[in-house]
XYZ file of C-alpha atoms in Angstrom:
374
model
C 0.478 47.407 37.979
C -0.138 46.883 41.412
C 1.968 45.776 44.289
C 0.121 43.343 46.396
C 2.111 43.099 49.507
C 1.242 46.422 50.947
C -1.240 47.055 48.211
C -1.022 49.894 45.967
C 2.125 51.202 47.482
C 2.980 51.321 44.148
C 0.941 52.399 41.836
C 1.712 49.689 39.337
C -0.938 49.348 39.159
C -1.830 52.782 38.372
C -0.412 52.030 34.973
C 0.863 55.550 34.236
C 3.938 56.344 32.149
C 5.836 58.985 34.038
C 8.345 61.462 32.661
C 11.948 60.233 32.675
C 14.799 62.108 34.319
C 18.252 61.028 35.437
C 19.137 61.285 39.143
C 21.863 60.073 41.500
C 20.806 59.198 45.027
C 22.482 60.844 48.049
C 23.599 57.418 49.268
C 25.497 56.774 46.051
C 27.144 60.170 46.201
C 28.219 59.516 49.775
C 29.855 56.251 48.714
C 32.314 58.052 46.449
C 34.638 58.435 49.435
C 34.861 54.643 49.758
C 36.976 53.357 46.816
C 35.807 50.008 45.472
C 32.349 50.457 47.046
C 30.941 53.200 44.879
C 27.809 51.751 43.337
C 27.438 54.337 40.592
C 31.039 53.802 39.433
C 30.379 50.103 38.919
C 27.531 50.487 36.453
C 28.505 50.045 32.817
C 26.139 50.067 29.895
C 25.210 46.586 28.715
C 22.177 47.051 26.524
C 20.208 49.760 24.782
C 16.870 48.365 25.963
C 15.522 49.543 29.311
C 14.266 46.113 30.356
C 17.733 44.559 29.964
C 19.279 47.014 32.411
C 22.946 47.657 33.122
C 25.530 45.536 34.894
C 26.208 46.951 38.346
C 28.277 44.408 40.313
C 25.636 44.515 43.035
C 27.505 41.963 45.148
C 30.198 44.601 45.808
C 27.713 47.084 47.253
C 28.040 47.320 51.027
C 24.277 47.193 51.626
C 23.875 44.190 49.312
C 26.674 42.354 51.102
C 24.895 42.948 54.412
C 21.654 41.685 52.886
C 23.425 38.537 51.705
C 24.761 37.965 55.224
C 21.227 38.253 56.594
C 19.879 35.791 54.027
C 22.578 33.292 54.952
C 21.973 33.629 58.681
C 18.194 33.865 58.630
C 17.225 31.614 55.742
C 20.161 29.269 55.275
C 21.244 30.379 51.804
C 24.749 29.667 50.567
C 26.747 32.895 50.573
C 28.849 32.084 47.524
C 25.748 31.240 45.527
C 24.114 34.527 46.491
C 27.252 36.497 45.619
C 27.344 34.854 42.215
C 23.648 35.577 41.777
C 23.894 39.265 42.637
C 26.827 39.633 40.280
C 24.382 38.721 37.516
C 21.707 41.208 38.604
C 21.318 44.292 36.422
C 20.550 47.850 37.422
C 17.230 48.956 35.885
C 17.152 52.725 35.593
C 13.693 52.569 34.046
C 12.324 51.223 37.329
C 13.923 54.135 39.186
C 12.448 56.711 36.842
C 8.959 55.179 36.911
C 8.968 55.212 40.708
C 9.497 58.955 40.838
C 6.400 61.026 41.683
C 4.440 62.214 38.678
C 4.756 65.917 37.910
C 1.976 67.907 39.554
C 1.142 69.609 36.289
C -2.426 68.456 35.791
C -5.291 67.845 38.228
C -6.511 64.288 38.631
C -9.135 63.309 36.092
C -11.350 60.344 36.937
C -13.144 60.340 33.597
C -9.856 60.099 31.686
C -8.525 57.407 34.020
C -11.687 55.330 33.756
C -11.692 55.534 29.969
C -8.347 53.726 29.853
C -9.770 50.650 31.570
C -13.489 50.539 30.834
C -13.254 50.398 27.060
C -14.405 48.010 24.318
C -11.231 45.936 23.865
C -10.856 45.247 27.584
C -14.568 44.571 28.012
C -14.611 42.010 25.196
C -11.454 40.392 26.549
C -13.214 40.202 29.907
C -16.239 38.496 28.371
C -13.970 35.922 26.725
C -12.075 35.382 29.976
C -15.274 34.957 31.978
C -16.737 32.528 29.457
C -13.548 30.477 29.396
C -13.090 30.314 33.164
C -16.705 30.466 34.344
C -16.340 27.309 36.425
C -13.257 28.575 38.279
C -14.854 31.972 38.838
C -17.975 30.345 40.241
C -15.901 28.125 42.499
C -13.909 31.103 43.784
C -17.085 33.048 44.471
C -18.552 30.109 46.392
C -15.381 29.512 48.400
C -14.318 33.086 49.166
C -17.489 35.139 48.715
C -15.969 37.462 46.115
C -18.213 37.993 43.057
C -16.878 36.843 39.710
C -17.195 40.339 38.278
C -14.783 41.760 40.861
C -12.192 39.074 40.147
C -12.665 39.703 36.422
C -12.377 43.455 36.988
C -9.077 43.170 38.874
C -7.377 40.842 36.401
C -8.623 43.010 33.541
C -7.316 46.243 35.029
C -4.017 44.655 36.055
C -2.952 42.815 32.894
C -5.801 42.794 30.344
C -6.316 39.122 31.196
C -2.694 38.093 30.944
C -1.725 40.178 27.925
C 0.460 42.724 29.765
C 2.261 40.910 32.569
C 5.542 42.837 32.315
C 8.929 42.062 30.778
C 11.339 43.144 33.526
C 13.393 40.510 35.287
C 11.980 40.637 38.792
C 15.395 40.135 40.401
C 16.729 43.157 38.515
C 13.823 45.478 39.234
C 13.415 44.638 42.913
C 17.147 44.688 43.663
C 17.489 48.081 42.010
C 14.616 49.526 44.031
C 15.750 47.822 47.237
C 19.152 49.501 47.204
C 18.786 52.694 45.140
C 15.182 53.862 45.438
C 14.623 57.437 44.192
C 15.269 60.292 46.596
C 11.760 60.845 47.938
C 10.421 61.484 51.461
C 9.553 57.789 51.770
C 12.857 56.498 50.374
C 14.003 54.559 53.428
C 10.606 52.962 54.000
C 10.342 51.998 50.346
C 13.810 50.432 50.302
C 12.888 48.438 53.406
C 9.744 47.259 51.627
C 11.624 46.187 48.501
C 14.325 44.429 50.505
C 11.522 42.410 52.061
C 10.240 41.635 48.576
C 13.740 40.653 47.482
C 13.902 38.200 50.363
C 10.488 36.839 49.349
C 11.627 36.524 45.714
C 14.561 34.336 46.708
C 12.456 32.262 49.102
C 9.665 31.829 46.544
C 12.150 30.722 43.890
C 13.763 28.225 46.265
C 10.407 26.872 47.448
C 9.160 26.539 43.867
C 12.378 25.038 42.511
C 12.782 27.738 39.859
C 15.583 30.037 38.764
C 14.700 33.502 40.160
C 16.017 35.077 36.961
C 13.191 33.435 35.016
C 10.635 35.510 36.899
C 9.372 38.375 34.737
C 7.060 41.133 35.903
C 6.391 44.837 36.190
C 8.995 47.511 36.837
C 8.058 47.173 40.527
C 8.445 43.391 40.547
C 4.768 42.397 40.418
C 4.245 38.971 38.867
C 1.728 37.183 36.702
C -1.897 37.615 35.672
C -2.933 39.337 38.933
C 0.397 41.195 39.452
C 1.167 39.882 42.929
C 4.343 40.915 44.673
C 6.505 37.927 45.712
C 5.512 38.152 49.385
C 1.844 38.049 48.425
C 2.350 35.008 46.226
C 3.815 33.224 49.239
C 1.088 34.448 51.600
C -2.059 34.590 49.477
C -1.325 32.553 46.359
C -3.604 29.533 45.864
C -3.101 26.331 43.900
C -6.621 26.672 42.561
C -6.177 24.373 39.564
C -4.978 21.515 41.784
C -1.737 20.913 39.884
C 0.394 20.899 42.997
C 1.985 24.321 42.654
C 1.031 27.994 42.680
C 1.690 29.445 39.232
C 0.329 32.944 38.740
C 2.376 33.363 35.569
C 0.843 30.527 33.567
C -2.362 29.500 35.343
C -5.351 31.847 35.027
C -7.214 29.503 37.394
C -4.570 29.975 40.094
C -4.832 33.731 39.477
C -8.609 33.627 39.973
C -8.375 31.766 43.254
C -5.514 33.911 44.503
C -7.294 37.215 43.813
C -10.387 35.978 45.632
C -8.302 34.703 48.556
C -6.439 38.015 48.766
C -9.646 40.052 48.960
C -11.207 37.674 51.469
C -8.149 38.069 53.688
C -8.316 41.863 53.372
C -11.825 42.447 54.592
C -14.190 41.361 51.815
C -17.631 40.544 53.238
C -19.871 38.139 51.363
C -23.069 39.742 50.085
C -22.206 43.293 51.159
C -22.850 45.987 48.511
C -19.817 47.917 47.277
C -20.736 51.526 46.465
C -23.719 53.872 46.322
C -23.867 57.101 44.294
C -24.016 60.357 46.210
C -24.047 64.099 45.774
C -23.044 66.834 48.200
C -25.013 69.726 49.547
C -23.795 73.162 48.530
C -25.122 74.626 51.734
C -22.206 76.032 53.720
C -24.102 76.272 56.988
C -22.637 74.680 60.099
C -24.920 71.684 59.705
C -23.329 70.688 56.387
C -19.751 69.641 56.976
C -19.194 67.001 54.341
C -15.699 68.349 53.649
C -14.529 66.790 56.909
C -15.265 63.306 55.522
C -12.960 63.709 52.512
C -9.572 62.029 52.753
C -10.308 60.073 55.900
C -8.399 56.935 55.021
C -9.094 53.628 53.348
C -11.871 52.325 55.558
C -15.628 52.557 55.990
C -16.111 54.004 59.456
C -18.942 56.539 59.335
C -22.639 55.893 60.097
C -25.009 56.835 57.282
C -26.948 59.248 59.495
C -23.778 61.158 60.318
C -22.880 61.540 56.649
C -26.387 62.684 55.718
C -26.383 65.209 58.554
C -23.140 66.607 57.150
C -24.670 67.206 53.722
C -24.040 63.938 51.878
C -27.075 63.078 49.747
C -27.294 59.386 48.684
C -28.545 58.831 45.148
C -30.403 55.724 46.306
C -31.368 54.596 49.774
C -28.435 52.564 51.158
C -28.630 50.284 54.198
C -28.564 52.194 57.465
C -26.947 49.443 59.515
C -23.456 49.502 57.954
C -20.687 52.068 57.809
C -19.360 54.013 54.855
C -16.511 56.117 53.610
C -16.945 59.148 51.352
C -15.219 58.606 48.007
C -14.241 61.647 45.949
C -13.266 61.092 42.315
C -11.769 64.327 41.025
C -12.533 65.203 37.422
C -9.995 67.822 36.457
C -11.735 71.122 35.864
C -15.139 69.447 35.972
C -17.129 68.657 39.128
C -15.912 65.681 41.140
C -17.930 62.483 41.366
C -18.907 61.184 44.811
C -19.802 57.750 46.146
C -20.406 56.056 49.464
C -18.072 53.082 49.809
C -18.601 50.069 52.051
C -16.017 47.711 53.536
C -15.956 45.854 50.228
C -14.926 48.935 48.277
C -12.091 49.496 50.720
C -11.073 45.836 50.483
C -10.319 46.536 46.815
C -8.181 49.524 47.833
C -6.030 47.084 49.798
C -5.101 45.619 46.431
C -4.128 49.085 45.219
C -4.438 52.132 47.445
C -6.336 54.287 44.975
C -9.998 55.272 44.724
C -9.563 55.552 40.950
C -8.210 52.001 40.767
C -10.922 50.477 42.947
C -13.720 52.225 41.087
C -12.267 51.153 37.739
C -12.298 47.552 38.952
C -15.956 47.893 39.952
C -16.955 49.571 36.683
C -15.009 47.191 34.431
C -16.455 44.161 36.213
C -19.979 45.503 35.820
C -19.418 46.355 32.154
C -18.131 42.842 31.440
C -21.087 41.286 33.273
C -23.559 43.359 31.255
C -21.799 42.682 27.955
C -21.730 38.958 28.711
C -25.519 38.833 29.072
C -26.197 40.625 25.802
């Protein structure tokens, strides 16, 4: 799953099942001194399935009431309708647990991560998808400059071509995260982000003439074949099938156009290569300082000559007139894998802020292209 508003902020997209543990946020504990406003006291069990969630009387939460006021003033919603709506929203503890940081028990392992996405079932599904939607993929490539294999790679990694789009009610998941995000160092920023997505969910539903409770998605609220967050649907979604509406849940063609549009708007450059293999010098002399280029952000900003002088050894001869970033793919106890990434590689990381994710997209797309020609 990925979250495509500020991409990768979630690592939905990282598709990992994290360990579950129960926690009560400091904000909820503080509310215990305010009778009638204690969020945790209002939650009663409604279903044994995680996706169904628990009734929470969200409309009685002080922060939710303030949010409703803002939606009325800023966007012209009817307050009574919003109150009634939030009284139907359920608290999804599963979303809370899956947002908690993964235990730091094992080192990152690129080979294991890649094997989950670049595998026979997904490759064959990608071939079928490409064959079925070849015309739309070609049209997207011509219009936005994004190769078909990259679009195919993203949709394959995200949802296995529409097979795994998520079963959480988006209103439930996003509301839960907007007002009771786990107690992490980024808690306040993340709640601000999800409140923005909650606003976008309501606006998108109103603009599309749909019941927001019919929207299903990931535990982070990502929707449809490409797993766009609601704000990204509104900003980057494309009616690519010409049916008069943007439908990323039911239209693979709209998904194709929207993915290409998203990448084009986030720095994709037509015809630019994506990655080049590299190794690193083991010389520890002052002239070889490749370590300084590790972890330098999600952008290509270093001249090739500077990287080579620091001990980076390209596996092939890349162009000397563009800039690169040094990509390190850790392999557990085994040696890491290194690549030189261009602006196009880092455009993919704007979809999900992970080197592992972006490289899996590249590798899956290539594998599908090769399999399709055989």
